[in-house]
mmCIF file of C-alpha atoms in Angstrom:
data_model
loop_
_atom_site.group_PDB
_atom_site.id
_atom_site.type_symbol
_atom_site.label_atom_id
_atom_site.label_comp_id
_atom_site.label_asym_id
_atom_site.label_seq_id
_atom_site.Cartn_x
_atom_site.Cartn_y
_atom_site.Cartn_z
ATOM 1 C CA MET S 1 35.760 6.612 -3.486
ATOM 2 C CA LYS S 2 31.928 6.031 -3.947
ATOM 3 C CA GLU S 3 29.331 8.594 -5.819
ATOM 4 C CA TYR S 4 25.702 8.342 -3.914
ATOM 5 C CA LYS S 5 22.100 9.509 -5.823
ATOM 6 C CA VAL S 6 18.897 9.867 -4.195
ATOM 7 C CA GLU S 7 15.754 9.253 -6.019
ATOM 8 C CA THR S 8 12.446 10.003 -4.771
ATOM 9 C CA LEU S 9 9.174 8.700 -5.464
ATOM 10 C CA ILE S 10 5.682 10.157 -4.371
ATOM 11 C CA TYR S 11 2.486 8.313 -4.491
ATOM 12 C CA TYR S 12 -0.964 9.590 -3.353
ATOM 13 C CA SER S 13 -3.522 7.660 -0.798
ATOM 14 C CA LYS S 14 -6.963 7.190 -2.669
ATOM 15 C CA VAL S 15 -10.375 6.141 -1.674
ATOM 16 C CA THR S 16 -10.502 2.570 -2.238
ATOM 17 C CA LEU S 17 -11.349 -1.004 -0.812
ATOM 18 C CA ASP S 18 -8.000 -2.153 -1.778
ATOM 19 C CA SER S 19 -5.695 -1.237 0.935
ATOM 20 C CA LYS S 20 -2.718 -2.164 -0.669
ATOM 21 C CA HIS S 21 -3.367 -0.106 -3.961
ATOM 22 C CA ILE S 22 -0.182 2.081 -3.202
ATOM 23 C CA THR S 23 1.796 -1.006 -3.137
ATOM 24 C CA LYS S 24 0.672 -2.592 -5.904
ATOM 25 C CA SER S 25 1.181 0.615 -8.132
ATOM 26 C CA SER S 26 4.619 1.862 -6.971
ATOM 27 C CA LYS S 27 6.008 -1.759 -7.811
ATOM 28 C CA LYS S 28 6.469 -1.163 -11.224
ATOM 29 C CA ASP S 29 8.100 2.508 -10.679
ATOM 30 C CA ILE S 30 10.520 1.219 -8.527
ATOM 31 C CA GLN S 31 11.614 -1.746 -10.616
ATOM 32 C CA ALA S 32 11.847 1.105 -13.783
ATOM 33 C CA LYS S 33 14.219 2.930 -11.180
ATOM 34 C CA LEU S 34 16.106 0.042 -10.141
ATOM 35 C CA ASP S 35 17.089 -1.011 -13.752
ATOM 36 C CA GLU S 36 17.717 2.411 -14.824
ATOM 37 C CA TYR S 37 20.672 2.521 -11.986
ATOM 38 C CA ALA S 38 21.722 -0.896 -12.517
ATOM 39 C CA LYS S 39 22.397 0.201 -16.150
ATOM 40 C CA LYS S 40 24.947 2.895 -14.910
ATOM 41 C CA GLY S 41 26.604 0.833 -12.720
ATOM 42 C CA TYR S 42 24.761 2.014 -9.203
ATOM 43 C CA ARG S 43 23.360 -0.656 -6.600
ATOM 44 C CA LEU S 44 20.810 0.216 -4.101
ATOM 45 C CA ALA S 45 22.126 0.780 -0.880
ATOM 46 C CA SER S 46 19.555 1.577 0.972
ATOM 47 C CA THR S 47 15.788 2.631 1.076
ATOM 48 C CA ASP S 48 13.466 5.185 3.099
ATOM 49 C CA ALA S 49 9.805 6.081 3.265
ATOM 50 C CA SER S 50 7.697 8.580 5.024
ATOM 51 C CA ASN S 51 4.309 9.870 4.795
ATOM 52 C CA PHE S 52 2.831 13.340 4.864
ATOM 53 C CA GLY S 53 -1.076 14.112 4.663
ATOM 54 C CA LEU S 54 -2.527 11.544 1.623
ATOM 55 C CA ALA S 55 0.920 11.367 0.141
ATOM 56 C CA MET S 56 3.509 8.412 0.731
ATOM 57 C CA TYR S 57 7.398 9.439 -0.169
ATOM 58 C CA ILE S 58 9.573 6.556 -0.897
ATOM 59 C CA TYR S 59 13.560 7.406 -0.867
ATOM 60 C CA LEU S 60 15.839 4.923 -2.965
ATOM 61 C CA TYR S 61 19.819 5.594 -1.985
ATOM 62 C CA PHE S 62 21.903 4.480 -4.332
ATOM 63 C CA GLU S 63 25.917 4.166 -4.401
ATOM 64 C CA LYS S 64 28.719 2.913 -7.053
ATOM 65 C CA ASP S 65 32.176 2.826 -7.237
ATOM 66 C CA LEU S 66 34.281 5.419 -9.241
#
């Protein structure tokens, strides 16, 4: 049997010449979540992303065996 967790990270677009500003700013947060869940015995099972207006939603799906 497995246990699942979903973590959502939200980033907002801003006016800048750097077209990769969301990618750059999200790396540290995503790595922190990966480390946090790995310490609890979870592994990253899947990811997804969507956008709405100026926001980008990143979904991290974790699982672990019970």
